[in-house]
PDB file of C-alpha atoms in Angstrom:
ATOM      1  CA  UNK A   5     -13.298  13.131  33.067  1.00  0.00           C
ATOM      2  CA  UNK A   6     -10.226  10.904  32.767  1.00  0.00           C
ATOM      3  CA  UNK A   7     -11.991   8.038  34.563  1.00  0.00           C
ATOM      4  CA  UNK A   8     -15.082   8.533  32.442  1.00  0.00           C
ATOM      5  CA  UNK A   9     -13.093   8.306  29.192  1.00  0.00           C
ATOM      6  CA  UNK A  10     -11.133   5.235  30.266  1.00  0.00           C
ATOM      7  CA  UNK A  11     -13.505   3.285  32.523  1.00  0.00           C
ATOM      8  CA  UNK A  12     -16.944   4.009  31.080  1.00  0.00           C
ATOM      9  CA  UNK A  13     -18.176   2.236  27.959  1.00  0.00           C
ATOM     10  CA  UNK A  14     -19.871   5.447  26.832  1.00  0.00           C
ATOM     11  CA  UNK A  15     -16.675   7.395  27.478  1.00  0.00           C
ATOM     12  CA  UNK A  16     -14.640   4.988  25.374  1.00  0.00           C
ATOM     13  CA  UNK A  17     -17.171   5.236  22.553  1.00  0.00           C
ATOM     14  CA  UNK A  18     -16.973   9.009  22.839  1.00  0.00           C
ATOM     15  CA  UNK A  19     -13.189   8.844  22.392  1.00  0.00           C
ATOM     16  CA  UNK A  20     -13.732   6.569  19.390  1.00  0.00           C
ATOM     17  CA  UNK A  21     -16.248   9.018  17.941  1.00  0.00           C
ATOM     18  CA  UNK A  22     -14.076  12.112  18.416  1.00  0.00           C
ATOM     19  CA  UNK A  23     -10.915  10.476  17.065  1.00  0.00           C
ATOM     20  CA  UNK A  24     -12.893   8.913  14.216  1.00  0.00           C
ATOM     21  CA  UNK A  25     -14.459  12.253  13.313  1.00  0.00           C
ATOM     22  CA  UNK A  26     -11.033  13.913  13.186  1.00  0.00           C
ATOM     23  CA  UNK A  27      -9.697  11.110  10.991  1.00  0.00           C
ATOM     24  CA  UNK A  28     -12.668  11.350   8.615  1.00  0.00           C
ATOM     25  CA  UNK A  29     -12.052  15.089   8.243  1.00  0.00           C
ATOM     26  CA  UNK A  30      -8.403  14.400   7.444  1.00  0.00           C
ATOM     27  CA  UNK A  31      -9.348  11.716   4.919  1.00  0.00           C
ATOM     28  CA  UNK A  32     -11.693  14.177   3.194  1.00  0.00           C
ATOM     29  CA  UNK A  33      -8.884  16.738   3.066  1.00  0.00           C
ATOM     30  CA  UNK A  34      -6.398  14.158   1.766  1.00  0.00           C
ATOM     31  CA  UNK A  35      -8.857  13.014  -0.894  1.00  0.00           C
ATOM     32  CA  UNK A  36      -9.498  16.596  -2.017  1.00  0.00           C
ATOM     33  CA  UNK A  37      -5.755  17.261  -2.161  1.00  0.00           C
ATOM     34  CA  UNK A  38      -5.170  14.190  -4.326  1.00  0.00           C
ATOM     35  CA  UNK A  39      -7.806  15.315  -6.809  1.00  0.00           C
ATOM     36  CA  UNK A  40      -5.607  18.331  -7.583  1.00  0.00           C
ATOM     37  CA  UNK A  41      -3.129  15.924  -9.201  1.00  0.00           C
ATOM     38  CA  UNK A  42      -5.697  15.188 -11.916  1.00  0.00           C
ATOM     39  CA  UNK A  43      -5.627  18.787 -13.109  1.00  0.00           C
ATOM     40  CA  UNK A  44      -2.165  20.159 -12.419  1.00  0.00           C
ATOM     41  CA  UNK A  45       1.082  18.467 -11.431  1.00  0.00           C
ATOM     42  CA  UNK A  46       2.487  21.850 -10.449  1.00  0.00           C
ATOM     43  CA  UNK A  47      -0.418  22.661  -8.131  1.00  0.00           C
ATOM     44  CA  UNK A  48      -0.251  19.232  -6.502  1.00  0.00           C
ATOM     45  CA  UNK A  49       3.506  19.487  -6.005  1.00  0.00           C
ATOM     46  CA  UNK A  50       3.050  22.916  -4.431  1.00  0.00           C
ATOM     47  CA  UNK A  51       0.698  21.311  -1.919  1.00  0.00           C
ATOM     48  CA  UNK A  52       3.239  18.541  -1.305  1.00  0.00           C
ATOM     49  CA  UNK A  53       5.973  21.120  -0.685  1.00  0.00           C
ATOM     50  CA  UNK A  54       3.688  23.023   1.691  1.00  0.00           C
ATOM     51  CA  UNK A  55       2.969  19.817   3.618  1.00  0.00           C
ATOM     52  CA  UNK A  56       6.556  18.544   3.605  1.00  0.00           C
ATOM     53  CA  UNK A  57       9.009  18.628   6.513  1.00  0.00           C
ATOM     54  CA  UNK A  58       7.789  22.027   7.707  1.00  0.00           C
ATOM     55  CA  UNK A  59       7.212  22.390  11.453  1.00  0.00           C
ATOM     56  CA  UNK A  60       3.430  22.706  11.162  1.00  0.00           C
ATOM     57  CA  UNK A  61       3.216  19.653   8.912  1.00  0.00           C
ATOM     58  CA  UNK A  62       5.372  17.644  11.323  1.00  0.00           C
ATOM     59  CA  UNK A  63       3.196  18.671  14.267  1.00  0.00           C
ATOM     60  CA  UNK A  64       0.102  17.683  12.289  1.00  0.00           C
ATOM     61  CA  UNK A  65       1.702  14.338  11.368  1.00  0.00           C
ATOM     62  CA  UNK A  66       2.463  13.544  15.008  1.00  0.00           C
ATOM     63  CA  UNK A  67      -1.080  14.538  15.986  1.00  0.00           C
ATOM     64  CA  UNK A  68      -2.547  12.418  13.213  1.00  0.00           C
ATOM     65  CA  UNK A  69      -0.432   9.417  14.245  1.00  0.00           C
ATOM     66  CA  UNK A  70      -1.628   9.869  17.833  1.00  0.00           C
ATOM     67  CA  UNK A  71      -5.264   9.907  16.676  1.00  0.00           C
ATOM     68  CA  UNK A  72      -4.741   6.695  14.701  1.00  0.00           C
ATOM     69  CA  UNK A  73      -3.145   4.962  17.705  1.00  0.00           C
ATOM     70  CA  UNK A  74      -5.897   6.152  20.063  1.00  0.00           C
ATOM     71  CA  UNK A  75      -8.603   5.031  17.622  1.00  0.00           C
ATOM     72  CA  UNK A  76      -7.030   1.588  17.222  1.00  0.00           C
ATOM     73  CA  UNK A  77      -6.416   1.056  20.960  1.00  0.00           C
ATOM     74  CA  UNK A  78      -9.946   2.051  21.927  1.00  0.00           C
ATOM     75  CA  UNK A  79     -11.376  -0.027  19.071  1.00  0.00           C
ATOM     76  CA  UNK A  80      -9.576  -3.115  20.386  1.00  0.00           C
ATOM     77  CA  UNK A  81     -10.669  -2.413  23.965  1.00  0.00           C
ATOM     78  CA  UNK A  82     -14.318  -1.912  22.970  1.00  0.00           C
ATOM     79  CA  UNK A  83     -14.275  -4.968  20.734  1.00  0.00           C
ATOM     80  CA  UNK A  84     -12.939  -7.213  23.506  1.00  0.00           C
ATOM     81  CA  UNK A  85     -15.453  -5.810  25.978  1.00  0.00           C
ATOM     82  CA  UNK A  86     -18.335  -6.276  23.544  1.00  0.00           C
ATOM     83  CA  UNK A  87     -17.240  -9.825  22.708  1.00  0.00           C
ATOM     84  CA  UNK A  88     -17.440 -10.679  26.387  1.00  0.00           C
ATOM     85  CA  UNK A  89     -20.712  -8.806  26.917  1.00  0.00           C
ATOM     86  CA  UNK A  90     -22.801  -9.710  23.869  1.00  0.00           C
ATOM     87  CA  UNK A  91     -20.896 -11.754  21.341  1.00  0.00           C
ATOM     88  CA  UNK A  92     -19.402 -10.448  18.124  1.00  0.00           C
ATOM     89  CA  UNK A  93     -21.557  -7.373  17.547  1.00  0.00           C
ATOM     90  CA  UNK A  94     -19.458  -4.334  18.358  1.00  0.00           C
ATOM     91  CA  UNK A  95     -22.254  -1.818  18.889  1.00  0.00           C
ATOM     92  CA  UNK A  96     -25.677  -2.388  20.391  1.00  0.00           C
ATOM     93  CA  UNK A  97     -27.511  -0.857  17.461  1.00  0.00           C
ATOM     94  CA  UNK A  98     -31.065   0.297  17.981  1.00  0.00           C
ATOM     95  CA  UNK A  99     -32.166  -0.485  14.436  1.00  0.00           C
ATOM     96  CA  UNK A 100     -31.696  -3.914  12.893  1.00  0.00           C
ATOM     97  CA  UNK A 101     -30.664  -3.233   9.329  1.00  0.00           C
ATOM     98  CA  UNK A 102     -28.759  -5.902   7.348  1.00  0.00           C
ATOM     99  CA  UNK A 103     -26.001  -3.587   6.100  1.00  0.00           C
ATOM    100  CA  UNK A 104     -25.371  -2.208   9.560  1.00  0.00           C
ATOM    101  CA  UNK A 105     -25.320  -5.690  11.088  1.00  0.00           C
ATOM    102  CA  UNK A 106     -22.719  -6.933   8.592  1.00  0.00           C
ATOM    103  CA  UNK A 107     -20.496  -3.883   8.962  1.00  0.00           C
ATOM    104  CA  UNK A 108     -20.818  -3.931  12.753  1.00  0.00           C
ATOM    105  CA  UNK A 109     -19.873  -7.591  13.028  1.00  0.00           C
ATOM    106  CA  UNK A 110     -16.880  -7.130  10.712  1.00  0.00           C
ATOM    107  CA  UNK A 111     -15.588  -3.752  11.845  1.00  0.00           C
ATOM    108  CA  UNK A 112     -12.487  -5.275  13.441  1.00  0.00           C
ATOM    109  CA  UNK A 113     -11.575  -7.205  10.281  1.00  0.00           C
ATOM    110  CA  UNK A 114     -12.292  -4.156   8.147  1.00  0.00           C
ATOM    111  CA  UNK A 115     -10.171  -2.103  10.524  1.00  0.00           C
ATOM    112  CA  UNK A 116      -7.216  -4.447  10.073  1.00  0.00           C
ATOM    113  CA  UNK A 117      -7.574  -4.256   6.278  1.00  0.00           C
ATOM    114  CA  UNK A 118      -7.683  -0.462   6.488  1.00  0.00           C
ATOM    115  CA  UNK A 119      -4.642  -0.498   8.777  1.00  0.00           C
ATOM    116  CA  UNK A 120      -2.766  -2.752   6.360  1.00  0.00           C
ATOM    117  CA  UNK A 121      -3.595  -0.422   3.484  1.00  0.00           C
ATOM    118  CA  UNK A 122      -2.369   2.510   5.558  1.00  0.00           C
ATOM    119  CA  UNK A 123       0.945   0.752   6.186  1.00  0.00           C
ATOM    120  CA  UNK A 124       1.392   0.150   2.439  1.00  0.00           C
ATOM    121  CA  UNK A 125       0.464   3.761   1.719  1.00  0.00           C
ATOM    122  CA  UNK A 126       3.086   4.995   4.187  1.00  0.00           C
ATOM    123  CA  UNK A 127       5.735   2.872   2.461  1.00  0.00           C
ATOM    124  CA  UNK A 128       4.719   4.074  -0.994  1.00  0.00           C
ATOM    125  CA  UNK A 129       4.355   7.771  -0.217  1.00  0.00           C
ATOM    126  CA  UNK A 130       5.249   9.054   3.253  1.00  0.00           C
ATOM    127  CA  UNK A 131       8.588   7.195   3.352  1.00  0.00           C
ATOM    128  CA  UNK A 132       9.482   8.656  -0.050  1.00  0.00           C
ATOM    129  CA  UNK A 133       8.295  12.194   0.668  1.00  0.00           C
ATOM    130  CA  UNK A 134       8.160  13.698   4.148  1.00  0.00           C
ATOM    131  CA  UNK A 135      10.519  11.110   5.678  1.00  0.00           C
ATOM    132  CA  UNK A 136      13.093  11.781   2.955  1.00  0.00           C
ATOM    133  CA  UNK A 137      12.917  15.499   3.746  1.00  0.00           C
ATOM    134  CA  UNK A 138      13.243  14.820   7.469  1.00  0.00           C
ATOM    135  CA  UNK A 139      16.422  12.849   6.713  1.00  0.00           C
ATOM    136  CA  UNK A 140      17.767  15.840   4.788  1.00  0.00           C
ATOM    137  CA  UNK A 141      17.938  14.015   1.448  1.00  0.00           C
ATOM    138  CA  UNK A 142      17.158  15.583  -1.917  1.00  0.00           C
ATOM    139  CA  UNK A 143      16.050  12.385  -3.666  1.00  0.00           C
ATOM    140  CA  UNK A 144      14.126   9.297  -2.640  1.00  0.00           C
ATOM    141  CA  UNK A 145      14.900   5.694  -3.570  1.00  0.00           C
ATOM    142  CA  UNK A 146      13.267   6.256  -6.981  1.00  0.00           C
ATOM    143  CA  UNK A 147      15.478   9.215  -7.768  1.00  0.00           C
ATOM    144  CA  UNK A 148      12.569  11.642  -7.436  1.00  0.00           C
ATOM    145  CA  UNK A 149      12.390  14.850  -5.465  1.00  0.00           C
ATOM    146  CA  UNK A 150      10.459  14.308  -2.195  1.00  0.00           C
ATOM    147  CA  UNK A 151       8.114  17.118  -3.246  1.00  0.00           C
ATOM    148  CA  UNK A 152       7.386  15.615  -6.687  1.00  0.00           C
ATOM    149  CA  UNK A 153       4.197  13.915  -5.547  1.00  0.00           C
ATOM    150  CA  UNK A 154       2.663  13.893  -9.026  1.00  0.00           C
ATOM    151  CA  UNK A 155       5.508  11.805 -10.445  1.00  0.00           C
ATOM    152  CA  UNK A 156       5.331   9.461  -7.457  1.00  0.00           C
ATOM    153  CA  UNK A 157       1.597   8.953  -7.926  1.00  0.00           C
ATOM    154  CA  UNK A 158       2.119   8.300 -11.623  1.00  0.00           C
ATOM    155  CA  UNK A 159       4.871   5.757 -10.930  1.00  0.00           C
ATOM    156  CA  UNK A 160       3.007   3.951  -8.130  1.00  0.00           C
ATOM    157  CA  UNK A 161      -0.247   3.544 -10.003  1.00  0.00           C
ATOM    158  CA  UNK A 162       1.316   2.584 -13.297  1.00  0.00           C
ATOM    159  CA  UNK A 163       1.669  -0.868 -11.707  1.00  0.00           C
ATOM    160  CA  UNK A 164      -1.522  -2.909 -11.864  1.00  0.00           C
ATOM    161  CA  UNK A 165      -1.000  -4.736  -8.566  1.00  0.00           C
ATOM    162  CA  UNK A 166      -0.794  -1.432  -6.695  1.00  0.00           C
ATOM    163  CA  UNK A 167      -4.089  -0.421  -8.297  1.00  0.00           C
ATOM    164  CA  UNK A 168      -5.721  -3.659  -7.101  1.00  0.00           C
ATOM    165  CA  UNK A 169      -4.288  -3.306  -3.581  1.00  0.00           C
ATOM    166  CA  UNK A 170      -5.478   0.273  -3.233  1.00  0.00           C
ATOM    167  CA  UNK A 171      -8.945  -0.436  -4.613  1.00  0.00           C
ATOM    168  CA  UNK A 172      -9.369  -3.287  -2.108  1.00  0.00           C
ATOM    169  CA  UNK A 173      -8.228  -0.874   0.587  1.00  0.00           C
ATOM    170  CA  UNK A 174     -10.764   1.736  -0.529  1.00  0.00           C
ATOM    171  CA  UNK A 175     -13.595  -0.818  -0.541  1.00  0.00           C
ATOM    172  CA  UNK A 176     -12.731  -1.829   3.029  1.00  0.00           C
ATOM    173  CA  UNK A 177     -12.556   1.840   3.973  1.00  0.00           C
ATOM    174  CA  UNK A 178     -16.000   2.400   2.420  1.00  0.00           C
ATOM    175  CA  UNK A 179     -17.557  -0.343   4.539  1.00  0.00           C
ATOM    176  CA  UNK A 180     -15.711   0.880   7.619  1.00  0.00           C
ATOM    177  CA  UNK A 181     -16.927   4.437   7.138  1.00  0.00           C
ATOM    178  CA  UNK A 182     -20.554   3.576   6.321  1.00  0.00           C
ATOM    179  CA  UNK A 183     -20.856   2.082   9.775  1.00  0.00           C
ATOM    180  CA  UNK A 184     -18.275   4.217  11.566  1.00  0.00           C
ATOM    181  CA  UNK A 185     -19.702   7.606  10.608  1.00  0.00           C
ATOM    182  CA  UNK A 186     -23.186   6.452  11.586  1.00  0.00           C
ATOM    183  CA  UNK A 187     -21.847   5.098  14.890  1.00  0.00           C
ATOM    184  CA  UNK A 188     -20.383   8.503  15.744  1.00  0.00           C
ATOM    185  CA  UNK A 189     -23.848  10.017  15.621  1.00  0.00           C
ATOM    186  CA  UNK A 190     -25.336   7.059  17.464  1.00  0.00           C
ATOM    187  CA  UNK A 191     -22.925   7.667  20.340  1.00  0.00           C
ATOM    188  CA  UNK A 192     -24.077  11.302  20.394  1.00  0.00           C
ATOM    189  CA  UNK A 193     -27.674  10.083  20.857  1.00  0.00           C
ATOM    190  CA  UNK A 194     -29.091  10.639  17.359  1.00  0.00           C
ATOM    191  CA  UNK A 195     -30.031   6.992  16.704  1.00  0.00           C
ATOM    192  CA  UNK A 196     -33.824   7.171  16.628  1.00  0.00           C
ATOM    193  CA  UNK A 197     -36.551   6.498  14.092  1.00  0.00           C
ATOM    194  CA  UNK A 198     -36.383  10.070  12.755  1.00  0.00           C
ATOM    195  CA  UNK A 199     -32.628  10.524  12.477  1.00  0.00           C
ATOM    196  CA  UNK A 200     -31.559   6.974  11.698  1.00  0.00           C
ATOM    197  CA  UNK A 201     -32.369   7.005   7.938  1.00  0.00           C
ATOM    198  CA  UNK A 202     -30.935  10.508   7.560  1.00  0.00           C
ATOM    199  CA  UNK A 203     -27.676   9.676   9.309  1.00  0.00           C
ATOM    200  CA  UNK A 204     -27.360   6.365   7.503  1.00  0.00           C
ATOM    201  CA  UNK A 205     -27.778   8.218   4.206  1.00  0.00           C
ATOM    202  CA  UNK A 206     -25.197  10.809   5.275  1.00  0.00           C
ATOM    203  CA  UNK A 207     -22.742   8.062   6.239  1.00  0.00           C
ATOM    204  CA  UNK A 208     -23.162   6.407   2.852  1.00  0.00           C
ATOM    205  CA  UNK A 209     -22.684   9.725   1.047  1.00  0.00           C
ATOM    206  CA  UNK A 210     -19.492  10.572   2.952  1.00  0.00           C
ATOM    207  CA  UNK A 211     -18.053   7.071   2.471  1.00  0.00           C
ATOM    208  CA  UNK A 212     -18.959   7.047  -1.231  1.00  0.00           C
ATOM    209  CA  UNK A 213     -17.439  10.477  -1.881  1.00  0.00           C
ATOM    210  CA  UNK A 214     -14.213   9.369  -0.228  1.00  0.00           C
ATOM    211  CA  UNK A 215     -14.151   6.094  -2.158  1.00  0.00           C
ATOM    212  CA  UNK A 216     -14.850   7.740  -5.516  1.00  0.00           C
ATOM    213  CA  UNK A 217     -12.324  10.514  -4.911  1.00  0.00           C
ATOM    214  CA  UNK A 218      -9.448   8.181  -4.065  1.00  0.00           C
ATOM    215  CA  UNK A 219     -10.408   5.515  -6.618  1.00  0.00           C
ATOM    216  CA  UNK A 220     -10.654   8.084  -9.412  1.00  0.00           C
ATOM    217  CA  UNK A 221      -7.046   9.174  -8.854  1.00  0.00           C
ATOM    218  CA  UNK A 222      -5.775   5.590  -8.804  1.00  0.00           C
ATOM    219  CA  UNK A 223      -7.656   4.461 -11.916  1.00  0.00           C
ATOM    220  CA  UNK A 224      -6.969   7.698 -13.797  1.00  0.00           C
ATOM    221  CA  UNK A 225      -3.203   7.470 -13.343  1.00  0.00           C
ATOM    222  CA  UNK A 226      -3.183   3.780 -14.225  1.00  0.00           C
ATOM    223  CA  UNK A 227      -4.815   4.427 -17.589  1.00  0.00           C
ATOM    224  CA  UNK A 228      -3.109   7.755 -18.116  1.00  0.00           C
ATOM    225  CA  UNK A 229       0.365   6.250 -17.726  1.00  0.00           C
ATOM    226  CA  UNK A 230       3.040   8.361 -19.349  1.00  0.00           C
ATOM    227  CA  UNK A 231       0.774   9.976 -21.907  1.00  0.00           C
ATOM    228  CA  UNK A 232       0.032  13.693 -21.836  1.00  0.00           C
ATOM    229  CA  UNK A 233      -3.750  13.434 -22.045  1.00  0.00           C
ATOM    230  CA  UNK A 234      -4.292  14.663 -18.498  1.00  0.00           C
ATOM    231  CA  UNK A 235      -3.446  17.893 -16.763  1.00  0.00           C
ATOM    232  CA  UNK A 236      -0.932  16.224 -14.445  1.00  0.00           C
ATOM    233  CA  UNK A 237       1.274  14.941 -17.281  1.00  0.00           C
TER     234      UNK A 237
END
């Protein structure tokens, strides 16, 4: 099994699919959690406290980091192998559809944009929340409690350039997911004339839900500002 996952092209794609599926599930959870901030600052902060420097949250964080590293490493390996084998198209798709071709040929670039957005997100939030708790501090660099996620969201997205950066990140993530989710099913053998349109539609739905969920929070807090017109104020 170890040789199959490391030496076989299909095995490597299987690792990519499994790690990608786990990451998509986490992204859906994270997006759903963020939506709570639109309705209640208290409820969102309770979630932040629950997912702080508790042992189960730390274990999950380490596992999530491992999945990200595995996904990136295998993506680079597959990309290099596919460049050598058939040019710049990462997957040998069975259906030639313009959107899939563009996403497939630019998955590596999109991946780097997504990775860059993740790094910025970690600086803005993780370093001021869970990391602060791990260090045993009661306040972050902004003078906020590490469990006051609602105030941190409000502060971060009150700045227009952060809104632009995150929206660009979400657009790149949308493109990455529209192809990535479909590719997971393709690896499992569902890429045929019957399932292709269904799975492509499902990929677009998942990617769009994630984009709209995250983008709504960012835009809402930018326009909400310090007013009390929303439930999180």
